[in-house]
Amino acid sequence: MILSTVAAVTLVAAPSATLAGDWKGWSIHPEDYPNTVAMQAFAEKVAEVTDGRVTPTVYAGGVLGSQPDAIEQVRAGALEWANFNMGPMGEIVPATNVLSLPFVFRDVDHMHVAMDGEVGDQFSAALSESGLVALSWFDSGSRSFYNSKQPIAEPADMNGMKFRVMNNDLYVQMVSQLGGNATPMAYGEVYQSLQTGVIDGAENNYPSFESSGHFEVAKYYSITNHLIIPECLCVSTIVWDQVSEDDKVAIAAAAQEAAEIQRDLWAKRELASREKVEAAGATINEVKDPLAFQAAMEPIYAKFIAQNPALESLIADIQSAK
Ligand code: GTR
């Protein structure tokens, strides 16, 4: 069952409720979004393979709060599972900041190869030290800038414009390297902030640009593809530790299946979302020189490595993943 009523907010139970196997799952996205559909498939499969010992539910549309809040809830075991983007995770699990470095992945295939192999295992290990078990990796395409003023063809076009970013200082640096101003803000507040002119733009993939309705209030989408950020299907470690070894194996397999479903739906939704926003009057443009954006953001790497020398090898592992 997908629960998405506002009343659901008051249903969050104390950690002890997890013993009953009722796993409340957090999703920021609407019910028909690939991630939420895949979570629902996971929920049904898990109930089946555990003979009802574990019965996950999905609370869609962010009704259980913003992602930074939900991360804390899952770590505390107050929510049992979730689909999290690795962007806002960096504040809690520093190693995941590597995934928020602009252009760290060459393309989505490179991201898959890296995350489905040893590189992904390194992130899973870092997450588990912070109370999150990453069972599989979802897609979130690549992110580009959009705004209500004008097409962006080169970094100079961003001068003085105000962009919403996810909650992570790396994104503030990213926008300021490009000459804009960044405002970290919860996803749920972006539509109104664009509409009222509190911000001029934001950045996201096509499905989120479309499903959030942002295209209605910021119609210029400029293809910078500056971030490719994987997302996890994560379970709380506190909850996971209560699961029998046999059930763990079956649940982990269900999570892999869910990732396959999500990636398949994702590829289709990217195209459908792009078509939908264009039909509704949004303007999508190629930038003049994608490398100009990459070059402008390059200094972020040196600063990041100076501050996090232990993570330099992880960046190298990603770059050499084949
Ligand atoms: C979406 C992502 C969400 C959230 C959102 C945002 O693409 O799937 O988890 O991170 O972007 O911009 O806040």
mmCIF file of C-alpha atoms and ligand atoms in Angstrom:
data_model
loop_
_atom_site.group_PDB
_atom_site.id
_atom_site.type_symbol
_atom_site.label_atom_id
_atom_site.label_comp_id
_atom_site.label_asym_id
_atom_site.label_seq_id
_atom_site.Cartn_x
_atom_site.Cartn_y
_atom_site.Cartn_z
ATOM 1 C CA MET A 1 0.000 0.000 0.000
ATOM 2 C CA ILE A 2 1.263 3.492 -0.789
ATOM 3 C CA LEU A 3 0.344 5.974 1.907
ATOM 4 C CA SER A 4 0.609 9.613 1.057
ATOM 5 C CA THR A 5 -1.866 11.470 3.201
ATOM 6 C CA VAL A 6 -0.639 14.298 5.377
ATOM 7 C CA ALA A 7 -2.045 12.442 8.360
ATOM 8 C CA ALA A 8 0.715 9.908 7.767
ATOM 9 C CA VAL A 9 3.143 12.359 9.343
ATOM 10 C CA THR A 10 1.696 11.632 12.741
ATOM 11 C CA LEU A 11 2.005 7.877 12.286
ATOM 12 C CA VAL A 12 5.766 7.660 12.723
ATOM 13 C CA ALA A 13 6.227 5.049 15.381
ATOM 14 C CA ALA A 14 8.907 4.552 17.985
ATOM 15 C CA PRO A 15 11.830 2.278 17.019
ATOM 16 C CA SER A 16 10.371 -0.668 18.952
ATOM 17 C CA ALA A 17 7.577 -0.878 16.378
ATOM 18 C CA THR A 18 10.105 -2.282 13.915
ATOM 19 C CA LEU A 19 10.042 -5.590 15.745
ATOM 20 C CA ALA A 20 6.622 -6.132 14.223
ATOM 21 C CA GLY A 21 8.184 -5.898 10.772
ATOM 22 C CA ASP A 22 6.145 -2.876 9.753
ATOM 23 C CA TRP A 23 8.714 -0.905 7.775
ATOM 24 C CA LYS A 24 7.758 2.659 6.986
ATOM 25 C CA GLY A 25 9.558 3.890 3.866
ATOM 26 C CA TRP A 26 10.324 7.486 2.914
ATOM 27 C CA SER A 27 10.151 8.812 -0.635
ATOM 28 C CA ILE A 28 10.318 12.453 -1.700
ATOM 29 C CA HIS A 29 8.689 11.624 -5.028
ATOM 30 C CA PRO A 30 5.084 11.175 -6.156
ATOM 31 C CA GLU A 31 3.525 7.740 -6.425
ATOM 32 C CA ASP A 32 4.015 7.368 -10.178
ATOM 33 C CA TYR A 33 7.707 8.358 -10.123
ATOM 34 C CA PRO A 34 10.105 5.512 -11.068
ATOM 35 C CA ASN A 35 11.719 5.483 -7.606
ATOM 36 C CA THR A 36 8.422 5.255 -5.776
ATOM 37 C CA VAL A 37 7.084 2.579 -8.126
ATOM 38 C CA ALA A 38 10.262 0.539 -7.584
ATOM 39 C CA MET A 39 9.973 0.995 -3.812
ATOM 40 C CA GLN A 40 6.424 -0.311 -3.974
ATOM 41 C CA ALA A 41 7.614 -3.348 -5.976
ATOM 42 C CA PHE A 42 10.255 -3.924 -3.273
ATOM 43 C CA ALA A 43 7.613 -3.645 -0.553
ATOM 44 C CA GLU A 44 5.418 -6.268 -2.186
ATOM 45 C CA LYS A 45 8.286 -8.630 -2.898
ATOM 46 C CA VAL A 46 9.645 -8.394 0.638
ATOM 47 C CA ALA A 47 6.242 -9.157 2.169
ATOM 48 C CA GLU A 48 6.077 -12.190 -0.102
ATOM 49 C CA VAL A 49 9.576 -13.588 0.416
ATOM 50 C CA THR A 50 9.470 -13.123 4.189
ATOM 51 C CA ASP A 51 5.987 -14.634 4.496
ATOM 52 C CA GLY A 52 4.768 -11.389 5.995
ATOM 53 C CA ARG A 53 7.459 -11.167 8.681
ATOM 54 C CA VAL A 54 8.503 -7.865 7.102
ATOM 55 C CA THR A 55 5.802 -5.692 5.537
ATOM 56 C CA PRO A 56 7.233 -2.451 4.114
ATOM 57 C CA THR A 57 4.988 0.491 3.229
ATOM 58 C CA VAL A 58 5.833 3.552 1.139
ATOM 59 C CA TYR A 59 5.032 7.106 2.208
ATOM 60 C CA ALA A 60 5.309 9.054 -1.052
ATOM 61 C CA GLY A 61 5.564 12.745 -1.840
ATOM 62 C CA GLY A 62 7.811 13.712 1.070
ATOM 63 C CA VAL A 63 4.913 13.608 3.568
ATOM 64 C CA LEU A 64 7.313 12.321 6.220
ATOM 65 C CA GLY A 65 9.547 15.395 5.901
ATOM 66 C CA SER A 66 12.552 16.704 3.987
ATOM 67 C CA GLN A 67 15.435 14.436 3.011
ATOM 68 C CA PRO A 68 17.895 15.711 5.658
ATOM 69 C CA ASP A 69 15.256 15.037 8.350
ATOM 70 C CA ALA A 70 14.395 11.644 6.907
ATOM 71 C CA ILE A 71 18.063 10.613 6.875
ATOM 72 C CA GLU A 72 18.201 11.275 10.623
ATOM 73 C CA GLN A 73 14.949 9.368 11.168
ATOM 74 C CA VAL A 74 16.219 6.308 9.333
ATOM 75 C CA ARG A 75 19.543 6.418 11.175
ATOM 76 C CA ALA A 76 17.603 6.524 14.447
ATOM 77 C CA GLY A 77 15.353 3.645 13.384
ATOM 78 C CA ALA A 78 12.217 5.799 13.659
ATOM 79 C CA LEU A 79 11.728 5.251 9.925
ATOM 80 C CA GLU A 80 12.842 1.845 8.679
ATOM 81 C CA TRP A 81 13.816 2.442 5.057
ATOM 82 C CA ALA A 82 14.032 5.026 2.295
ATOM 83 C CA ASN A 83 15.237 6.002 -1.139
ATOM 84 C CA PHE A 84 17.882 8.682 -0.627
ATOM 85 C CA ASN A 85 19.783 10.815 -3.090
ATOM 86 C CA MET A 86 23.488 10.892 -2.162
ATOM 87 C CA GLY A 87 23.624 14.700 -2.528
ATOM 88 C CA PRO A 88 22.355 15.717 0.905
ATOM 89 C CA MET A 89 24.050 12.637 2.406
ATOM 90 C CA GLY A 90 27.472 14.275 2.278
ATOM 91 C CA GLU A 91 26.837 16.311 5.398
ATOM 92 C CA ILE A 92 26.401 13.061 7.367
ATOM 93 C CA VAL A 93 28.616 10.573 5.541
ATOM 94 C CA PRO A 94 31.590 12.611 4.257
ATOM 95 C CA ALA A 95 32.795 9.948 1.803
ATOM 96 C CA THR A 96 29.577 10.361 -0.170
ATOM 97 C CA ASN A 97 30.601 13.944 -0.931
ATOM 98 C CA VAL A 98 32.796 12.454 -3.627
ATOM 99 C CA LEU A 99 29.576 11.691 -5.513
ATOM 100 C CA SER A 100 28.689 15.385 -5.429
ATOM 101 C CA LEU A 101 31.837 16.538 -7.209
ATOM 102 C CA PRO A 102 30.795 17.974 -10.572
ATOM 103 C CA PHE A 103 31.562 15.705 -13.540
ATOM 104 C CA VAL A 104 33.024 12.957 -11.325
ATOM 105 C CA PHE A 105 31.233 10.425 -13.547
ATOM 106 C CA ARG A 106 31.691 10.701 -17.310
ATOM 107 C CA ASP A 107 28.156 9.482 -17.960
ATOM 108 C CA VAL A 108 25.433 7.286 -16.477
ATOM 109 C CA ASP A 109 27.060 4.066 -17.753
ATOM 110 C CA HIS A 110 30.246 5.006 -15.923
ATOM 111 C CA MET A 111 28.206 5.606 -12.762
ATOM 112 C CA HIS A 112 26.619 2.151 -13.075
ATOM 113 C CA VAL A 113 29.951 0.407 -13.560
ATOM 114 C CA ALA A 114 31.425 2.182 -10.558
ATOM 115 C CA MET A 115 28.482 1.857 -8.170
ATOM 116 C CA ASP A 116 27.680 -1.768 -9.037
ATOM 117 C CA GLY A 117 31.295 -2.782 -8.359
ATOM 118 C CA GLU A 118 33.960 -2.216 -5.710
ATOM 119 C CA VAL A 119 33.500 1.545 -5.700
ATOM 120 C CA GLY A 120 29.882 1.098 -4.664
ATOM 121 C CA ASP A 121 31.026 -1.248 -1.887
ATOM 122 C CA GLN A 122 33.214 1.516 -0.477
ATOM 123 C CA PHE A 123 30.222 3.837 -0.278
ATOM 124 C CA SER A 124 28.081 1.108 1.256
ATOM 125 C CA ALA A 125 30.746 0.589 3.922
ATOM 126 C CA ALA A 126 30.843 4.310 4.709
ATOM 127 C CA LEU A 127 27.054 4.478 4.923
ATOM 128 C CA SER A 128 26.838 1.470 7.215
ATOM 129 C CA GLU A 129 29.215 3.140 9.663
ATOM 130 C CA SER A 130 26.585 5.888 9.887
ATOM 131 C CA GLY A 131 23.599 3.633 10.456
ATOM 132 C CA LEU A 132 22.414 3.061 6.885
ATOM 133 C CA VAL A 133 22.517 -0.195 4.933
ATOM 134 C CA ALA A 134 22.567 0.533 1.184
ATOM 135 C CA LEU A 135 20.934 -2.487 -0.451
ATOM 136 C CA SER A 136 20.944 -1.227 -4.039
ATOM 137 C CA TRP A 137 21.596 1.822 -6.202
ATOM 138 C CA PHE A 138 18.968 3.731 -8.157
ATOM 139 C CA ASP A 139 19.465 6.143 -11.066
ATOM 140 C CA SER A 140 18.806 9.835 -11.011
ATOM 141 C CA GLY A 141 20.116 10.695 -14.459
ATOM 142 C CA SER A 142 22.136 13.860 -14.770
ATOM 143 C CA ARG A 143 21.310 17.285 -13.416
ATOM 144 C CA SER A 144 21.255 20.546 -15.343
ATOM 145 C CA PHE A 145 20.407 24.156 -14.509
ATOM 146 C CA TYR A 146 17.044 25.761 -15.197
ATOM 147 C CA ASN A 147 15.717 29.222 -14.502
ATOM 148 C CA SER A 148 12.920 31.699 -15.130
ATOM 149 C CA LYS A 149 14.996 34.406 -16.864
ATOM 150 C CA GLN A 150 16.862 33.213 -19.948
ATOM 151 C CA PRO A 151 18.626 30.243 -21.551
ATOM 152 C CA ILE A 152 22.104 29.685 -20.140
ATOM 153 C CA ALA A 153 24.614 29.189 -22.953
ATOM 154 C CA GLU A 154 27.813 29.914 -21.049
ATOM 155 C CA PRO A 155 28.774 30.351 -17.390
ATOM 156 C CA ALA A 156 28.639 34.170 -17.718
ATOM 157 C CA ASP A 157 24.878 33.892 -18.252
ATOM 158 C CA MET A 158 24.551 32.768 -14.639
ATOM 159 C CA ASN A 159 26.089 35.963 -13.292
ATOM 160 C CA GLY A 160 24.090 37.329 -10.407
ATOM 161 C CA MET A 161 21.322 34.728 -10.730
ATOM 162 C CA LYS A 162 20.105 32.984 -7.597
ATOM 163 C CA PHE A 163 19.852 29.182 -7.706
ATOM 164 C CA ARG A 164 18.398 26.737 -5.241
ATOM 165 C CA VAL A 165 20.760 23.866 -4.444
ATOM 166 C CA MET A 166 20.397 20.749 -2.314
ATOM 167 C CA ASN A 167 21.684 20.877 1.215
ATOM 168 C CA ASN A 168 25.451 20.489 0.701
ATOM 169 C CA ASP A 169 28.196 23.113 0.734
ATOM 170 C CA LEU A 170 29.770 21.623 -2.406
ATOM 171 C CA TYR A 171 26.792 22.837 -4.416
ATOM 172 C CA VAL A 172 27.154 26.335 -2.998
ATOM 173 C CA GLN A 173 30.757 26.313 -4.204
ATOM 174 C CA MET A 174 29.683 24.886 -7.554
ATOM 175 C CA VAL A 175 27.248 27.707 -8.272
ATOM 176 C CA SER A 176 29.576 30.417 -7.062
ATOM 177 C CA GLN A 177 32.381 29.089 -9.306
ATOM 178 C CA LEU A 178 29.958 29.656 -12.164
ATOM 179 C CA GLY A 179 29.215 33.214 -11.075
ATOM 180 C CA GLY A 180 25.769 32.637 -9.582
ATOM 181 C CA ASN A 181 24.477 32.726 -6.016
ATOM 182 C CA ALA A 182 23.336 29.534 -4.318
ATOM 183 C CA THR A 183 20.633 29.051 -1.709
ATOM 184 C CA PRO A 184 20.371 25.605 -0.056
ATOM 185 C CA MET A 185 16.681 24.802 0.283
ATOM 186 C CA ALA A 186 14.392 21.788 0.797
ATOM 187 C CA TYR A 187 12.997 20.328 -2.426
ATOM 188 C CA GLY A 188 9.418 20.963 -1.330
ATOM 189 C CA GLU A 189 10.000 24.710 -1.090
ATOM 190 C CA VAL A 190 11.445 25.225 -4.552
ATOM 191 C CA TYR A 191 8.241 25.610 -6.575
ATOM 192 C CA GLN A 192 6.918 28.487 -4.532
ATOM 193 C CA SER A 193 10.324 30.135 -4.303
ATOM 194 C CA LEU A 194 10.609 30.096 -8.081
ATOM 195 C CA GLN A 195 7.078 31.367 -8.470
ATOM 196 C CA THR A 196 7.552 34.280 -6.100
ATOM 197 C CA GLY A 197 11.008 35.154 -7.419
ATOM 198 C CA VAL A 198 12.841 34.346 -4.171
ATOM 199 C CA ILE A 199 15.135 32.330 -6.458
ATOM 200 C CA ASP A 200 15.671 32.531 -10.224
ATOM 201 C CA GLY A 201 16.472 28.893 -10.817
ATOM 202 C CA ALA A 202 17.507 25.478 -9.588
ATOM 203 C CA GLU A 203 19.067 22.331 -11.031
ATOM 204 C CA ASN A 204 17.755 18.819 -11.455
ATOM 205 C CA ASN A 205 17.143 15.939 -13.866
ATOM 206 C CA TYR A 206 14.231 15.881 -16.345
ATOM 207 C CA PRO A 207 11.873 13.687 -14.283
ATOM 208 C CA SER A 208 12.153 15.921 -11.205
ATOM 209 C CA PHE A 209 11.998 19.132 -13.277
ATOM 210 C CA GLU A 210 8.743 17.770 -14.688
ATOM 211 C CA SER A 211 7.086 15.986 -11.735
ATOM 212 C CA SER A 212 7.737 18.886 -9.340
ATOM 213 C CA GLY A 213 6.084 21.295 -11.784
ATOM 214 C CA HIS A 214 9.182 23.524 -11.721
ATOM 215 C CA PHE A 215 8.996 23.780 -15.510
ATOM 216 C CA GLU A 216 5.805 25.787 -15.085
ATOM 217 C CA VAL A 217 7.644 28.555 -13.254
ATOM 218 C CA ALA A 218 11.210 28.253 -14.638
ATOM 219 C CA LYS A 219 10.997 27.341 -18.290
ATOM 220 C CA TYR A 220 14.606 27.661 -19.470
ATOM 221 C CA TYR A 221 16.399 24.325 -19.041
ATOM 222 C CA SER A 222 20.041 24.376 -20.148
ATOM 223 C CA ILE A 223 21.884 21.088 -20.562
ATOM 224 C CA THR A 224 24.983 21.278 -18.380
ATOM 225 C CA ASN A 225 24.844 17.669 -17.053
ATOM 226 C CA HIS A 226 27.086 18.801 -14.209
ATOM 227 C CA LEU A 227 26.081 16.169 -11.651
ATOM 228 C CA ILE A 228 25.288 12.462 -11.890
ATOM 229 C CA ILE A 229 24.322 11.402 -8.386
ATOM 230 C CA PRO A 230 23.322 7.844 -7.503
ATOM 231 C CA GLU A 231 20.562 7.155 -4.992
ATOM 232 C CA CYS A 232 20.277 4.280 -2.545
ATOM 233 C CA LEU A 233 17.560 1.990 -1.378
ATOM 234 C CA CYS A 234 18.618 2.159 2.261
ATOM 235 C CA VAL A 235 17.462 0.352 5.404
ATOM 236 C CA SER A 236 18.195 1.499 8.934
ATOM 237 C CA THR A 237 21.054 -0.500 10.512
ATOM 238 C CA ILE A 238 19.072 -0.689 13.753
ATOM 239 C CA VAL A 239 16.268 -2.390 11.829
ATOM 240 C CA TRP A 240 18.536 -4.558 9.668
ATOM 241 C CA ASP A 241 20.200 -6.003 12.759
ATOM 242 C CA GLN A 242 16.812 -7.428 13.827
ATOM 243 C CA VAL A 243 16.369 -9.386 10.580
ATOM 244 C CA SER A 244 17.293 -13.083 10.379
ATOM 245 C CA GLU A 245 20.159 -14.071 8.074
ATOM 246 C CA ASP A 246 17.822 -15.856 5.654
ATOM 247 C CA ASP A 247 15.482 -12.910 5.421
ATOM 248 C CA LYS A 248 18.450 -10.580 4.862
ATOM 249 C CA VAL A 249 19.463 -12.556 1.781
ATOM 250 C CA ALA A 250 15.916 -12.514 0.396
ATOM 251 C CA ILE A 251 15.410 -8.803 1.133
ATOM 252 C CA ALA A 252 18.758 -7.875 -0.449
ATOM 253 C CA ALA A 253 17.751 -9.761 -3.598
ATOM 254 C CA ALA A 254 14.426 -7.894 -3.655
ATOM 255 C CA ALA A 255 16.354 -4.613 -3.455
ATOM 256 C CA GLN A 256 18.483 -5.596 -6.464
ATOM 257 C CA GLU A 257 15.333 -6.395 -8.393
ATOM 258 C CA ALA A 258 13.856 -3.037 -7.375
ATOM 259 C CA ALA A 259 16.948 -1.273 -8.727
ATOM 260 C CA GLU A 260 16.531 -3.039 -12.063
ATOM 261 C CA ILE A 261 12.898 -1.970 -12.189
ATOM 262 C CA GLN A 262 13.808 1.601 -11.244
ATOM 263 C CA ARG A 263 16.566 1.918 -13.857
ATOM 264 C CA ASP A 264 14.315 0.583 -16.566
ATOM 265 C CA LEU A 265 11.467 2.938 -15.661
ATOM 266 C CA TRP A 266 13.944 5.767 -15.269
ATOM 267 C CA ALA A 267 15.222 5.581 -18.831
ATOM 268 C CA LYS A 268 11.659 5.750 -20.151
ATOM 269 C CA ARG A 269 10.604 8.530 -17.794
ATOM 270 C CA GLU A 270 13.556 10.745 -18.761
ATOM 271 C CA LEU A 271 12.326 10.814 -22.349
ATOM 272 C CA ALA A 272 8.676 11.178 -21.376
ATOM 273 C CA SER A 273 9.422 14.040 -18.984
ATOM 274 C CA ARG A 274 11.478 15.873 -21.549
ATOM 275 C CA GLU A 275 8.665 15.581 -24.081
ATOM 276 C CA LYS A 276 6.071 16.671 -21.550
ATOM 277 C CA VAL A 277 7.878 19.849 -20.475
ATOM 278 C CA GLU A 278 8.639 20.821 -24.063
ATOM 279 C CA ALA A 279 5.013 20.312 -25.061
ATOM 280 C CA ALA A 280 4.070 22.573 -22.135
ATOM 281 C CA GLY A 281 6.312 25.366 -23.416
ATOM 282 C CA ALA A 282 9.632 24.811 -21.652
ATOM 283 C CA THR A 283 12.737 25.634 -23.692
ATOM 284 C CA ILE A 284 15.648 23.202 -23.597
ATOM 285 C CA ASN A 285 19.004 24.318 -24.941
ATOM 286 C CA GLU A 286 22.487 22.886 -25.384
ATOM 287 C CA VAL A 287 25.190 25.026 -23.826
ATOM 288 C CA LYS A 288 27.869 26.439 -26.150
ATOM 289 C CA ASP A 289 30.757 24.534 -24.619
ATOM 290 C CA PRO A 290 30.101 21.982 -21.851
ATOM 291 C CA LEU A 291 33.819 21.944 -21.070
ATOM 292 C CA ALA A 292 33.642 25.619 -20.092
ATOM 293 C CA PHE A 293 31.327 24.667 -17.226
ATOM 294 C CA GLN A 294 33.570 21.796 -16.242
ATOM 295 C CA ALA A 295 36.656 24.036 -16.285
ATOM 296 C CA ALA A 296 34.937 26.695 -14.167
ATOM 297 C CA MET A 297 34.125 24.106 -11.499
ATOM 298 C CA GLU A 298 37.493 22.320 -11.566
ATOM 299 C CA PRO A 299 38.973 24.307 -8.599
ATOM 300 C CA ILE A 300 36.437 22.568 -6.333
ATOM 301 C CA TYR A 301 38.489 19.374 -6.636
ATOM 302 C CA ALA A 302 41.762 20.801 -5.331
ATOM 303 C CA LYS A 303 40.014 22.434 -2.401
ATOM 304 C CA PHE A 304 38.062 19.252 -1.620
ATOM 305 C CA ILE A 305 41.176 17.069 -1.711
ATOM 306 C CA ALA A 306 43.081 19.549 0.481
ATOM 307 C CA GLN A 307 40.275 19.314 3.046
ATOM 308 C CA ASN A 308 39.715 15.541 2.647
ATOM 309 C CA PRO A 309 43.054 13.968 1.734
ATOM 310 C CA ALA A 310 41.785 10.492 2.671
ATOM 311 C CA LEU A 311 39.165 10.676 -0.080
ATOM 312 C CA GLU A 312 41.565 11.330 -2.943
ATOM 313 C CA SER A 313 41.966 7.614 -3.657
ATOM 314 C CA LEU A 314 38.194 7.156 -3.850
ATOM 315 C CA ILE A 315 38.015 9.844 -6.547
ATOM 316 C CA ALA A 316 40.782 8.043 -8.416
ATOM 317 C CA ASP A 317 38.938 4.713 -8.034
ATOM 318 C CA ILE A 318 35.848 6.262 -9.607
ATOM 319 C CA GLN A 319 37.761 7.824 -12.433
ATOM 320 C CA SER A 320 39.498 4.540 -13.267
ATOM 321 C CA ALA A 321 36.396 2.314 -12.913
ATOM 322 C CA LYS A 322 35.796 0.460 -16.179
HETATM 323 C C1 GTR B 1 15.826 14.631 -7.083
HETATM 324 C C2 GTR B 1 16.180 13.498 -6.170
HETATM 325 C C3 GTR B 1 15.603 13.756 -4.816
HETATM 326 C C4 GTR B 1 16.028 15.100 -4.287
HETATM 327 C C5 GTR B 1 15.775 16.179 -5.308
HETATM 328 C C6 GTR B 1 16.302 17.551 -4.873
HETATM 329 O O1 GTR B 1 16.372 14.408 -8.363
HETATM 330 O O2 GTR B 1 15.693 12.267 -6.662
HETATM 331 O O3 GTR B 1 15.969 12.741 -3.909
HETATM 332 O O4 GTR B 1 17.378 15.038 -3.949
HETATM 333 O O5 GTR B 1 16.325 15.839 -6.557
HETATM 334 O O6 GTR B 1 16.756 18.292 -5.725
HETATM 335 O O7 GTR B 1 16.242 17.855 -3.682
#
